Structure formats: structure tokens, C-alpha cells
PDB file of C-alpha atoms and ligand atoms in Angstrom:
ATOM      1  CA  MET A 291     -12.470  38.542 -56.322  1.00 77.00           C
ATOM      2  CA  ASN A 292     -11.629  42.078 -55.083  1.00 94.00           C
ATOM      3  CA  PRO A 293     -10.013  41.628 -51.426  1.00 97.00           C
ATOM      4  CA  VAL A 294     -11.048  43.694 -48.459  1.00 98.00           C
ATOM      5  CA  ILE A 295      -8.075  44.988 -46.638  1.00 98.00           C
ATOM      6  CA  LEU A 296      -8.079  45.509 -42.880  1.00 98.00           C
ATOM      7  CA  LYS A 297      -5.655  47.543 -40.996  1.00 98.00           C
ATOM      8  CA  ILE A 298      -5.277  46.801 -37.370  1.00 98.00           C
ATOM      9  CA  GLY A 299      -2.921  49.703 -35.684  1.00 97.00           C
ATOM     10  CA  GLY A 300      -0.583  48.851 -33.359  1.00 95.00           C
ATOM     11  CA  SER A 301      -2.516  50.894 -30.754  1.00 95.00           C
ATOM     12  CA  VAL A 302      -5.307  48.370 -30.799  1.00 97.00           C
ATOM     13  CA  ILE A 303      -3.482  45.341 -30.405  1.00 98.00           C
ATOM     14  CA  THR A 304      -0.254  46.444 -27.976  1.00 97.00           C
ATOM     15  CA  GLU A 305       0.341  48.018 -25.097  1.00 94.00           C
ATOM     16  CA  LYS A 306       1.590  51.185 -26.689  1.00 86.00           C
ATOM     17  CA  ASN A 307       1.756  53.664 -24.034  1.00 80.00           C
ATOM     18  CA  SER A 308       3.495  51.959 -21.502  1.00 76.00           C
ATOM     19  CA  ASP A 309       7.287  52.238 -21.123  1.00 81.00           C
ATOM     20  CA  ILE A 310       7.680  48.218 -21.231  1.00 87.00           C
ATOM     21  CA  PRO A 311       8.686  47.322 -24.895  1.00 91.00           C
ATOM     22  CA  GLU A 312       6.566  44.449 -26.369  1.00 96.00           C
ATOM     23  CA  ARG A 313       3.375  44.060 -24.804  1.00 96.00           C
ATOM     24  CA  ALA A 314       0.642  42.409 -27.131  1.00 98.00           C
ATOM     25  CA  LYS A 315      -2.863  42.717 -25.754  1.00 98.00           C
ATOM     26  CA  MET A 316      -3.605  39.053 -26.064  1.00 98.00           C
ATOM     27  CA  GLY A 317      -7.412  39.468 -25.331  1.00 98.00           C
ATOM     28  CA  ASP A 318      -7.892  41.893 -28.127  1.00 98.00           C
ATOM     29  CA  ILE A 319      -5.882  40.036 -30.673  1.00 98.00           C
ATOM     30  CA  ASP A 320      -8.152  36.936 -29.833  1.00 98.00           C
ATOM     31  CA  ARG A 321     -11.236  38.998 -29.970  1.00 98.00           C
ATOM     32  CA  LEU A 322     -10.327  40.460 -33.468  1.00 98.00           C
ATOM     33  CA  SER A 323      -9.426  37.115 -34.528  1.00 98.00           C
ATOM     34  CA  HIS A 324     -12.636  35.398 -33.469  1.00 98.00           C
ATOM     35  CA  GLU A 325     -14.461  38.519 -35.265  1.00 98.00           C
ATOM     36  CA  ILE A 326     -12.908  37.799 -38.475  1.00 98.00           C
ATOM     37  CA  ALA A 327     -13.539  33.844 -38.179  1.00 98.00           C
ATOM     38  CA  GLU A 328     -16.871  34.440 -37.868  1.00 98.00           C
ATOM     39  CA  PHE A 329     -17.295  36.879 -40.818  1.00 98.00           C
ATOM     40  CA  LYS A 330     -15.274  34.439 -42.859  1.00 96.00           C
ATOM     41  CA  SER A 331     -17.234  31.379 -41.999  1.00 96.00           C
ATOM     42  CA  GLY A 332     -20.177  32.846 -43.713  1.00 94.00           C
ATOM     43  CA  SER A 333     -19.020  34.764 -46.272  1.00 93.00           C
ATOM     44  CA  ASP A 334     -16.323  33.738 -49.499  1.00 90.00           C
ATOM     45  CA  SER A 335     -14.918  37.344 -49.883  1.00 92.00           C
ATOM     46  CA  SER A 336     -10.751  37.370 -48.976  1.00 97.00           C
ATOM     47  CA  ILE A 337      -9.191  39.659 -46.626  1.00 98.00           C
ATOM     48  CA  ILE A 338      -5.560  40.919 -46.151  1.00 98.00           C
ATOM     49  CA  LEU A 339      -4.855  42.110 -43.147  1.00 98.00           C
ATOM     50  CA  VAL A 340      -2.376  44.719 -42.438  1.00 98.00           C
ATOM     51  CA  HIS A 341      -1.161  45.492 -38.724  1.00 98.00           C
ATOM     52  CA  GLY A 342       0.811  47.924 -36.726  1.00 96.00           C
ATOM     53  CA  ALA A 343       3.836  47.688 -34.594  1.00 95.00           C
ATOM     54  CA  GLY A 344       2.567  49.466 -31.368  1.00 93.00           C
ATOM     55  CA  SER A 345       5.351  48.804 -28.886  1.00 95.00           C
ATOM     56  CA  PHE A 346       6.954  46.183 -30.983  1.00 96.00           C
ATOM     57  CA  GLY A 347       9.519  47.628 -33.495  1.00 94.00           C
ATOM     58  CA  HIS A 348       8.520  51.404 -32.574  1.00 91.00           C
ATOM     59  CA  PRO A 349      10.882  51.386 -29.361  1.00 92.00           C
ATOM     60  CA  GLN A 350      14.079  49.869 -31.322  1.00 94.00           C
ATOM     61  CA  ALA A 351      13.498  52.286 -34.215  1.00 94.00           C
ATOM     62  CA  MET A 352      13.497  55.014 -32.004  1.00 92.00           C
ATOM     63  CA  LYS A 353      16.436  54.060 -29.985  1.00 95.00           C
ATOM     64  CA  TYR A 354      18.384  53.549 -33.091  1.00 96.00           C
ATOM     65  CA  LYS A 355      17.077  56.488 -34.886  1.00 95.00           C
ATOM     66  CA  LEU A 356      16.056  54.593 -37.883  1.00 94.00           C
ATOM     67  CA  ASN A 357      14.227  57.236 -39.566  1.00 89.00           C
ATOM     68  CA  LEU A 358      16.815  59.721 -39.352  1.00 92.00           C
ATOM     69  CA  GLU A 359      20.170  57.434 -40.073  1.00 96.00           C
ATOM     70  CA  PHE A 360      20.950  53.843 -41.507  1.00 97.00           C
ATOM     71  CA  ASN A 361      21.704  51.601 -38.795  1.00 98.00           C
ATOM     72  CA  ALA A 362      22.147  47.716 -39.424  1.00 98.00           C
ATOM     73  CA  ARG A 363      21.838  46.568 -35.994  1.00 98.00           C
ATOM     74  CA  GLY A 364      18.818  48.752 -35.299  1.00 98.00           C
ATOM     75  CA  ALA A 365      17.452  47.359 -38.404  1.00 98.00           C
ATOM     76  CA  TYR A 366      17.908  43.833 -37.264  1.00 98.00           C
ATOM     77  CA  LEU A 367      16.275  44.469 -33.738  1.00 98.00           C
ATOM     78  CA  THR A 368      13.284  46.373 -35.324  1.00 98.00           C
ATOM     79  CA  HIS A 369      12.490  43.502 -37.671  1.00 98.00           C
ATOM     80  CA  VAL A 370      12.842  40.789 -34.979  1.00 98.00           C
ATOM     81  CA  SER A 371      10.500  42.863 -32.728  1.00 98.00           C
ATOM     82  CA  VAL A 372       7.761  43.268 -35.079  1.00 98.00           C
ATOM     83  CA  LYS A 373       7.944  39.635 -36.495  1.00 98.00           C
ATOM     84  CA  LYS A 374       7.392  38.596 -33.047  1.00 98.00           C
ATOM     85  CA  LEU A 375       4.208  40.142 -32.816  1.00 98.00           C
ATOM     86  CA  ASN A 376       3.315  39.185 -36.394  1.00 98.00           C
ATOM     87  CA  SER A 377       3.832  35.167 -35.049  1.00 98.00           C
ATOM     88  CA  ILE A 378       1.706  36.499 -31.975  1.00 98.00           C
ATOM     89  CA  VAL A 379      -1.330  37.572 -34.265  1.00 98.00           C
ATOM     90  CA  LEU A 380      -0.863  34.819 -36.757  1.00 98.00           C
ATOM     91  CA  GLU A 381      -1.131  31.938 -34.085  1.00 98.00           C
ATOM     92  CA  SER A 382      -4.471  33.585 -32.659  1.00 98.00           C
ATOM     93  CA  LEU A 383      -6.184  33.987 -36.213  1.00 98.00           C
ATOM     94  CA  ASN A 384      -4.931  30.165 -37.307  1.00 98.00           C
ATOM     95  CA  ASN A 385      -6.242  28.975 -33.328  1.00 98.00           C
ATOM     96  CA  ALA A 386      -9.611  30.753 -34.281  1.00 98.00           C
ATOM     97  CA  GLY A 387      -9.775  28.915 -37.383  1.00 98.00           C
ATOM     98  CA  VAL A 388      -8.668  31.665 -40.315  1.00 98.00           C
ATOM     99  CA  THR A 389      -6.262  30.001 -42.290  1.00 98.00           C
ATOM    100  CA  SER A 390      -2.948  32.775 -42.538  1.00 98.00           C
ATOM    101  CA  LEU A 391       0.363  33.242 -43.405  1.00 98.00           C
ATOM    102  CA  PRO A 392       2.786  35.965 -42.993  1.00 98.00           C
ATOM    103  CA  VAL A 393       4.441  38.612 -45.769  1.00 98.00           C
ATOM    104  CA  HIS A 394       7.221  40.362 -44.262  1.00 98.00           C
ATOM    105  CA  PRO A 395       7.350  43.717 -46.124  1.00 98.00           C
ATOM    106  CA  LEU A 396      11.425  43.396 -45.502  1.00 98.00           C
ATOM    107  CA  ASN A 397      11.284  40.652 -48.020  1.00 97.00           C
ATOM    108  CA  SER A 398       8.674  41.800 -50.032  1.00 98.00           C
ATOM    109  CA  CYS A 399       9.182  45.655 -50.374  1.00 98.00           C
ATOM    110  CA  LEU A 400      12.048  47.961 -51.725  1.00 98.00           C
ATOM    111  CA  LEU A 401      12.202  51.720 -51.020  1.00 98.00           C
ATOM    112  CA  ASP A 402      14.346  54.530 -52.652  1.00 97.00           C
ATOM    113  CA  ASN A 403      14.653  57.284 -50.704  1.00 95.00           C
ATOM    114  CA  GLY A 404      11.645  56.630 -48.671  1.00 93.00           C
ATOM    115  CA  LYS A 405       9.136  55.909 -51.692  1.00 95.00           C
ATOM    116  CA  LEU A 406       7.871  52.692 -52.312  1.00 96.00           C
ATOM    117  CA  VAL A 407       9.469  51.307 -55.681  1.00 97.00           C
ATOM    118  CA  HIS A 408       9.045  47.702 -55.541  1.00 98.00           C
ATOM    119  CA  PHE A 409       6.341  45.627 -54.135  1.00 98.00           C
ATOM    120  CA  GLN A 410       6.251  41.652 -54.761  1.00 98.00           C
ATOM    121  CA  LEU A 411       2.586  41.037 -54.916  1.00 98.00           C
ATOM    122  CA  GLU A 412       2.623  37.720 -56.339  1.00 98.00           C
ATOM    123  CA  GLN A 413       2.619  35.610 -53.258  1.00 98.00           C
ATOM    124  CA  ILE A 414      -0.170  37.396 -51.950  1.00 98.00           C
ATOM    125  CA  LYS A 415      -2.346  36.697 -55.149  1.00 98.00           C
ATOM    126  CA  VAL A 416      -1.676  33.080 -54.554  1.00 98.00           C
ATOM    127  CA  MET A 417      -2.317  32.884 -51.059  1.00 98.00           C
ATOM    128  CA  LEU A 418      -5.766  34.723 -51.750  1.00 98.00           C
ATOM    129  CA  GLU A 419      -6.593  32.000 -54.613  1.00 97.00           C
ATOM    130  CA  ARG A 420      -6.059  29.265 -52.214  1.00 97.00           C
ATOM    131  CA  GLY A 421      -8.271  30.880 -49.245  1.00 97.00           C
ATOM    132  CA  ILE A 422      -5.405  31.777 -47.194  1.00 98.00           C
ATOM    133  CA  MET A 423      -5.576  35.186 -45.380  1.00 98.00           C
ATOM    134  CA  PRO A 424      -2.227  37.179 -45.955  1.00 98.00           C
ATOM    135  CA  VAL A 425      -0.767  38.951 -43.122  1.00 98.00           C
ATOM    136  CA  LEU A 426       1.441  41.975 -43.351  1.00 98.00           C
ATOM    137  CA  HIS A 427       2.694  44.340 -41.024  1.00 98.00           C
ATOM    138  CA  GLY A 428       4.834  47.725 -40.543  1.00 97.00           C
ATOM    139  CA  ASP A 429       8.382  46.674 -41.024  1.00 98.00           C
ATOM    140  CA  VAL A 430      11.941  47.636 -41.674  1.00 97.00           C
ATOM    141  CA  VAL A 431      12.314  47.807 -45.253  1.00 98.00           C
ATOM    142  CA  MET A 432      15.895  48.150 -47.275  1.00 98.00           C
ATOM    143  CA  ASP A 433      16.343  51.736 -49.175  1.00 98.00           C
ATOM    144  CA  ARG A 434      18.501  52.074 -52.442  1.00 98.00           C
ATOM    145  CA  SER A 435      19.626  55.257 -51.147  1.00 97.00           C
ATOM    146  CA  LYS A 436      19.407  55.351 -47.074  1.00 97.00           C
ATOM    147  CA  GLY A 437      19.953  51.607 -46.627  1.00 98.00           C
ATOM    148  CA  ALA A 438      16.812  50.835 -44.372  1.00 97.00           C
ATOM    149  CA  ALA A 439      13.705  52.689 -43.332  1.00 95.00           C
ATOM    150  CA  VAL A 440      10.573  51.933 -41.464  1.00 95.00           C
ATOM    151  CA  LEU A 441       7.761  51.231 -43.720  1.00 96.00           C
ATOM    152  CA  SER A 442       4.482  51.699 -41.363  1.00 94.00           C
ATOM    153  CA  GLY A 443       1.408  49.569 -42.330  1.00 95.00           C
ATOM    154  CA  ASP A 444      -0.581  52.518 -43.281  1.00 94.00           C
ATOM    155  CA  ARG A 445       1.987  53.353 -46.067  1.00 94.00           C
ATOM    156  CA  ILE A 446       1.281  49.578 -47.476  1.00 95.00           C
ATOM    157  CA  ILE A 447      -2.130  49.776 -48.036  1.00 96.00           C
ATOM    158  CA  PRO A 448      -2.538  52.559 -50.912  1.00 95.00           C
ATOM    159  CA  ARG A 449      -0.301  50.339 -53.096  1.00 95.00           C
ATOM    160  CA  LEU A 450      -2.064  46.953 -52.001  1.00 97.00           C
ATOM    161  CA  ALA A 451      -5.080  48.502 -52.753  1.00 97.00           C
ATOM    162  CA  LEU A 452      -4.626  49.919 -56.104  1.00 96.00           C
ATOM    163  CA  GLU A 453      -2.607  46.865 -57.450  1.00 96.00           C
ATOM    164  CA  LEU A 454      -5.030  44.292 -55.746  1.00 97.00           C
ATOM    165  CA  LYS A 455      -8.052  46.424 -56.761  1.00 96.00           C
ATOM    166  CA  ALA A 456      -9.311  46.357 -53.243  1.00 96.00           C
ATOM    167  CA  SER A 457     -13.395  46.313 -52.818  1.00 94.00           C
ATOM    168  CA  LYS A 458     -12.981  48.374 -49.015  1.00 94.00           C
ATOM    169  CA  ILE A 459     -10.394  49.223 -46.944  1.00 97.00           C
ATOM    170  CA  GLY A 460     -11.028  49.730 -43.243  1.00 98.00           C
ATOM    171  CA  ALA A 461      -8.234  51.015 -40.750  1.00 98.00           C
ATOM    172  CA  GLY A 462      -9.076  50.159 -36.854  1.00 98.00           C
ATOM    173  CA  SER A 463      -7.342  52.375 -34.455  1.00 97.00           C
ATOM    174  CA  ASN A 464      -8.177  53.130 -30.809  1.00 96.00           C
ATOM    175  CA  VAL A 465     -10.189  56.286 -31.380  1.00 97.00           C
ATOM    176  CA  ASP A 466     -13.839  56.208 -32.656  1.00 98.00           C
ATOM    177  CA  GLY A 467     -12.581  57.883 -36.022  1.00 98.00           C
ATOM    178  CA  VAL A 468     -10.922  60.958 -36.992  1.00 97.00           C
ATOM    179  CA  LEU A 469     -12.049  63.624 -34.321  1.00 96.00           C
ATOM    180  CA  ASP A 470     -12.853  67.255 -34.580  1.00 93.00           C
ATOM    181  CA  GLU A 471     -11.774  69.851 -32.500  1.00 92.00           C
ATOM    182  CA  ASN A 472     -14.715  69.174 -29.847  1.00 94.00           C
ATOM    183  CA  GLY A 473     -13.741  65.299 -29.939  1.00 95.00           C
ATOM    184  CA  ASN A 474     -16.594  64.527 -32.204  1.00 97.00           C
ATOM    185  CA  VAL A 475     -16.301  62.119 -34.867  1.00 97.00           C
ATOM    186  CA  ILE A 476     -16.108  63.571 -38.536  1.00 97.00           C
ATOM    187  CA  ARG A 477     -18.427  61.281 -40.429  1.00 97.00           C
ATOM    188  CA  LYS A 478     -16.738  61.936 -43.742  1.00 97.00           C
ATOM    189  CA  ILE A 479     -13.495  63.676 -44.838  1.00 97.00           C
ATOM    190  CA  THR A 480     -13.208  64.536 -48.826  1.00 96.00           C
ATOM    191  CA  PRO A 481     -10.067  66.100 -50.496  1.00 94.00           C
ATOM    192  CA  SER A 482     -11.759  69.374 -50.364  1.00 93.00           C
ATOM    193  CA  SER A 483     -13.086  69.348 -46.953  1.00 93.00           C
ATOM    194  CA  PHE A 484      -9.516  68.169 -46.027  1.00 93.00           C
ATOM    195  CA  ALA A 485      -7.992  71.595 -46.047  1.00 88.00           C
ATOM    196  CA  ASP A 486     -10.190  72.929 -43.173  1.00 87.00           C
ATOM    197  CA  MET A 487      -9.995  69.730 -40.697  1.00 87.00           C
ATOM    198  CA  LYS A 488      -6.015  69.443 -41.311  1.00 87.00           C
ATOM    199  CA  LYS A 489      -5.116  71.594 -38.450  1.00 86.00           C
ATOM    200  CA  HIS A 490      -7.090  69.409 -36.139  1.00 86.00           C
ATOM    201  CA  ILE A 491      -5.422  66.124 -37.375  1.00 89.00           C
ATOM    202  CA  LYS A 492      -1.990  65.515 -35.289  1.00 83.00           C
ATOM    203  CA  GLY A 493       0.558  62.281 -35.245  1.00 80.00           C
ATOM    204  CA  SER A 494       0.567  59.957 -32.592  1.00 75.00           C
ATOM    205  CA  THR A 495       0.089  60.629 -28.840  1.00 68.00           C
ATOM    206  CA  SER A 496       2.296  57.484 -28.064  1.00 63.00           C
ATOM    207  CA  THR A 497       5.297  55.691 -29.102  1.00 55.00           C
ATOM    208  CA  ASP A 498       4.930  55.745 -32.857  1.00 62.00           C
ATOM    209  CA  VAL A 499       7.640  56.644 -35.513  1.00 61.00           C
ATOM    210  CA  THR A 500       5.269  57.181 -38.099  1.00 73.00           C
ATOM    211  CA  GLY A 501       2.555  59.149 -38.967  1.00 81.00           C
ATOM    212  CA  GLY A 502      -0.252  58.753 -36.559  1.00 88.00           C
ATOM    213  CA  MET A 503      -3.751  59.896 -37.491  1.00 94.00           C
ATOM    214  CA  LEU A 504      -2.402  62.577 -40.073  1.00 93.00           C
ATOM    215  CA  GLY A 505      -0.511  60.202 -41.978  1.00 91.00           C
ATOM    216  CA  LYS A 506      -3.380  57.657 -41.853  1.00 94.00           C
ATOM    217  CA  VAL A 507      -6.076  60.452 -43.294  1.00 95.00           C
ATOM    218  CA  SER A 508      -3.181  61.606 -45.885  1.00 92.00           C
ATOM    219  CA  GLU A 509      -2.623  57.976 -47.434  1.00 92.00           C
ATOM    220  CA  LEU A 510      -6.470  57.345 -47.337  1.00 96.00           C
ATOM    221  CA  LEU A 511      -6.910  60.480 -49.116  1.00 95.00           C
ATOM    222  CA  GLU A 512      -4.579  59.326 -51.900  1.00 92.00           C
ATOM    223  CA  LEU A 513      -6.676  56.211 -52.433  1.00 94.00           C
ATOM    224  CA  ALA A 514      -9.755  58.662 -52.005  1.00 95.00           C
ATOM    225  CA  ASN A 515      -8.454  60.490 -55.309  1.00 91.00           C
ATOM    226  CA  ALA A 516      -8.363  57.145 -57.182  1.00 92.00           C
ATOM    227  CA  GLY A 517     -11.956  56.244 -56.447  1.00 91.00           C
ATOM    228  CA  ILE A 518     -11.114  54.008 -53.301  1.00 94.00           C
ATOM    229  CA  SER A 519     -13.210  54.952 -50.161  1.00 95.00           C
ATOM    230  CA  SER A 520     -12.183  53.652 -46.872  1.00 98.00           C
ATOM    231  CA  ARG A 521     -12.905  53.993 -43.062  1.00 98.00           C
ATOM    232  CA  ILE A 522     -11.209  54.705 -40.057  1.00 98.00           C
ATOM    233  CA  PHE A 523     -13.029  53.350 -36.818  1.00 98.00           C
ATOM    234  CA  ASN A 524     -12.398  52.258 -33.497  1.00 98.00           C
ATOM    235  CA  ALA A 525     -11.295  48.396 -33.440  1.00 98.00           C
ATOM    236  CA  SER A 526     -10.583  48.607 -29.724  1.00 98.00           C
ATOM    237  CA  ARG A 527     -14.147  48.566 -29.053  1.00 98.00           C
ATOM    238  CA  LYS A 528     -15.897  44.849 -29.325  1.00 98.00           C
ATOM    239  CA  GLY A 529     -17.807  44.209 -32.397  1.00 98.00           C
ATOM    240  CA  MET A 530     -16.353  46.993 -34.675  1.00 98.00           C
ATOM    241  CA  VAL A 531     -14.400  45.140 -37.134  1.00 98.00           C
ATOM    242  CA  SER A 532     -17.178  42.660 -37.729  1.00 98.00           C
ATOM    243  CA  LYS A 533     -19.426  45.467 -38.127  1.00 98.00           C
ATOM    244  CA  PHE A 534     -17.251  47.119 -40.871  1.00 98.00           C
ATOM    245  CA  LEU A 535     -16.427  43.736 -42.374  1.00 98.00           C
ATOM    246  CA  TYR A 536     -20.762  43.373 -42.656  1.00 98.00           C
ATOM    247  CA  GLY A 537     -20.298  46.762 -44.645  1.00 97.00           C
ATOM    248  CA  GLU A 538     -22.138  49.125 -41.754  1.00 98.00           C
ATOM    249  CA  ASN A 539     -21.344  52.845 -41.863  1.00 97.00           C
ATOM    250  CA  VAL A 540     -18.469  52.817 -38.639  1.00 98.00           C
ATOM    251  CA  GLY A 541     -16.098  55.705 -37.997  1.00 98.00           C
ATOM    252  CA  THR A 542     -15.191  58.186 -40.294  1.00 98.00           C
ATOM    253  CA  LEU A 543     -15.223  57.764 -44.137  1.00 98.00           C
ATOM    254  CA  ILE A 544     -12.639  58.827 -46.479  1.00 98.00           C
ATOM    255  CA  ALA A 545     -13.977  59.342 -49.951  1.00 97.00           C
ATOM    256  CA  ASP A 546     -13.338  61.603 -53.160  1.00 95.00           C
ATOM    257  CA  LYS A 547     -16.804  63.517 -52.694  1.00 91.00           C
TER     258      LYS A 547
HETATM  259  N1  ADP B 772      -7.967  64.644 -35.100  1.00 84.06           N
HETATM  260  C1  ADP B 772      -7.709  63.406 -34.489  1.00 84.06           C
HETATM  261  N2  ADP B 772      -8.632  62.489 -34.354  1.00 84.06           N
HETATM  262  C2  ADP B 772      -8.286  60.989 -33.955  1.00 84.06           C
HETATM  263  N3  ADP B 772      -7.006  60.726 -33.390  1.00 84.06           N
HETATM  264  C3  ADP B 772      -6.014  61.785 -33.238  1.00 84.06           C
HETATM  265  C4  ADP B 772      -6.193  62.917 -34.040  1.00 84.06           C
HETATM  266  N4  ADP B 772      -5.159  63.676 -33.764  1.00 84.06           N
HETATM  267  C5  ADP B 772      -4.035  62.941 -33.246  1.00 84.06           C
HETATM  268  N5  ADP B 772      -4.751  61.645 -33.141  1.00 84.06           N
HETATM  269  C6  ADP B 772      -3.809  60.810 -32.460  1.00 84.06           C
HETATM  270  O1  ADP B 772      -3.735  59.830 -33.087  1.00 84.06           O
HETATM  271  C7  ADP B 772      -3.768  58.447 -32.769  1.00 84.06           C
HETATM  272  C8  ADP B 772      -3.962  57.050 -33.978  1.00 84.06           C
HETATM  273  O2  ADP B 772      -2.821  57.059 -34.536  1.00 84.06           O
HETATM  274  P1  ADP B 772      -2.038  55.876 -34.160  1.00 84.06           P
HETATM  275  O3  ADP B 772      -1.523  56.152 -32.753  1.00 84.06           O
HETATM  276  O4  ADP B 772      -0.893  55.855 -35.199  1.00 84.06           O
HETATM  277  O5  ADP B 772      -2.880  54.463 -34.236  1.00 84.06           O
HETATM  278  P2  ADP B 772      -2.783  53.324 -34.955  1.00 84.06           P
HETATM  279  O6  ADP B 772      -2.014  52.195 -33.866  1.00 84.06           O
HETATM  280  O7  ADP B 772      -4.055  52.762 -34.693  1.00 84.06           O
HETATM  281  O8  ADP B 772      -1.798  53.602 -36.204  1.00 84.06           O
HETATM  282  C9  ADP B 772      -4.970  58.672 -31.813  1.00 84.06           C
HETATM  283  O9  ADP B 772      -4.819  57.713 -30.639  1.00 84.06           O
HETATM  284  C10 ADP B 772      -4.664  59.864 -31.334  1.00 84.06           C
HETATM  285  O10 ADP B 772      -3.697  60.071 -30.474  1.00 84.06           O
HETATM  286 MG1   MG B 773      -0.115  54.326 -36.282  1.00 84.06          MG
END
């Protein structure tokens, strides 16, 4: 069955703006686990969860300048940190009744000069066949040319969605959607309307070595061009992940026309 891909931003599940690294928002993580569990109890559709790193991983990646140069110790510390968050998320999901297993991009992805050239998806397919929810995350990944680099959760999604023929894609962040210059939610973005809106969409305001909102929209527009639409919505608000899973029109729709 065609899976739903749900991305939950590091901004939702961690304290991203505080100076203290590695602070998980346990209340939000448990709430999301229960929203997913409740949906899954009444549906046999499969879900792949991809979560961001937030205050896990980003501080280490920044300290060791992983986006600029190779650093073996920085790669190690970044991976250890994001794996801690992944374990917290997995424990919460499994406690809520969603049988889930981790898939670490460090072990299943390969980059070449920043480009994703290999993604081992066979394990994910078997998990889905057996009713297990694969849980991926932003990670440090080996790069044939650069040694190692950060691969964000947002960048994992297009490849997963195309190869596994996702039925729908949702990116939950800490804002109500993509906002215009007045702070209002833009209901729909298409490749042709993006040109006008681009100047209002920026990176992240907090500790984030990846693309923030602009990176997210760019990745999802690539998918829209391939005929797969997606939504960016506020997963920090109670019930929004649930609404997305049940098919409500939440946040910003990114579509081809
Ligand atoms: N036009 C915009 N609309 C919404 N958010 C924006 C916009 N421009 C910049 N941002 C920033 O992007 C952030 C979301 O990206 P990011 O911090 O990477 O979230 P996540 O942790 O969900 O990946 C928002 O919190 C906001 O600060
Ligand atoms: Mg981000």
C-alpha cells in the first residue's frame, strides 16, 4: 500500500531556541505518538515518520562546521546526538502502541558532493509489509567526495516519496504553514506562484544547519513537479497531525497547479 510520509520538525519535538542542547519536548512527543496511534487504530494505511534533529545534532554539526569541512569527531558526536532523540521518539511511539523501528540514514544513505546518490529502501519496504512504522531522521551521512555531511529530514522526503510512491506527504513544523509578508498562511504554493513568494520565505530563525522553511518548500516543490502534492502545517498545535492524517486541508498545500 502507498505509504503516508509524515515529517515532524525538530522545532516541534525539541527546544530549538534555548542555548541548552539536547532538550526534548516530551509532552509534544507523547501527544504526537497518541495522535498517530489513534489514527492507526482505525486505519490500515502505512506511515513512514521522518523527524528533524532540532537541538540534538545541530549544535554539534555547527560546532564542528560539518557543512563546510570534514570532521570525523564532529560526525560521530552529531550522529550520537540525533540517535538519542530518535530513541526518545521510538520509545514514546512504541509505548503509545505504534510498533516502530529506527532507520538511520547514516547506514542507509550515501551522498556524493551533497547529492543523495544511494538510499537503501528494502528494509523500509519489509517493515511496512509487516505493519511496522519506520522512523527516519536528519542525520550525518557519508559523502564520497566530502567525507561526511548533514542530510536533513526535509531532504530525505522527496526520494522516499518518489521511490515508495507515497500517497500523501505532510511536513509538521512550528508555524501554521508558509506565511506571507503579513504573517498570513499562504493556502497554496505552485511552481509558478513560488517565484513571487520566494522573497518572503527564509531559512530557520533558530539553531538549524539545514534549509529552514525555504529549504522545505524547495524540496516539496520538486515533488509537486513530479505530481505529488504535500502540506506544511503546524504540528505544535494539538490535533493538527491527526487532522492531516484524516485528510483535512491543513496549512499550506504545495501542488503542481
Ligand atoms: N515565510 C515563512 N513562513 C513560515 N516560516 C518561515 C518563513 N520564513 C522563514 N520561516 C522560518 O522557518 C521556520 C521553520 O523551519 P525550521 O526551523 O527548519 O523548522 P523545522 O524544525 O520544522 O524543520 C519557522 O519557524 C520560521 O522561523
Ligand atoms: Mg528544519
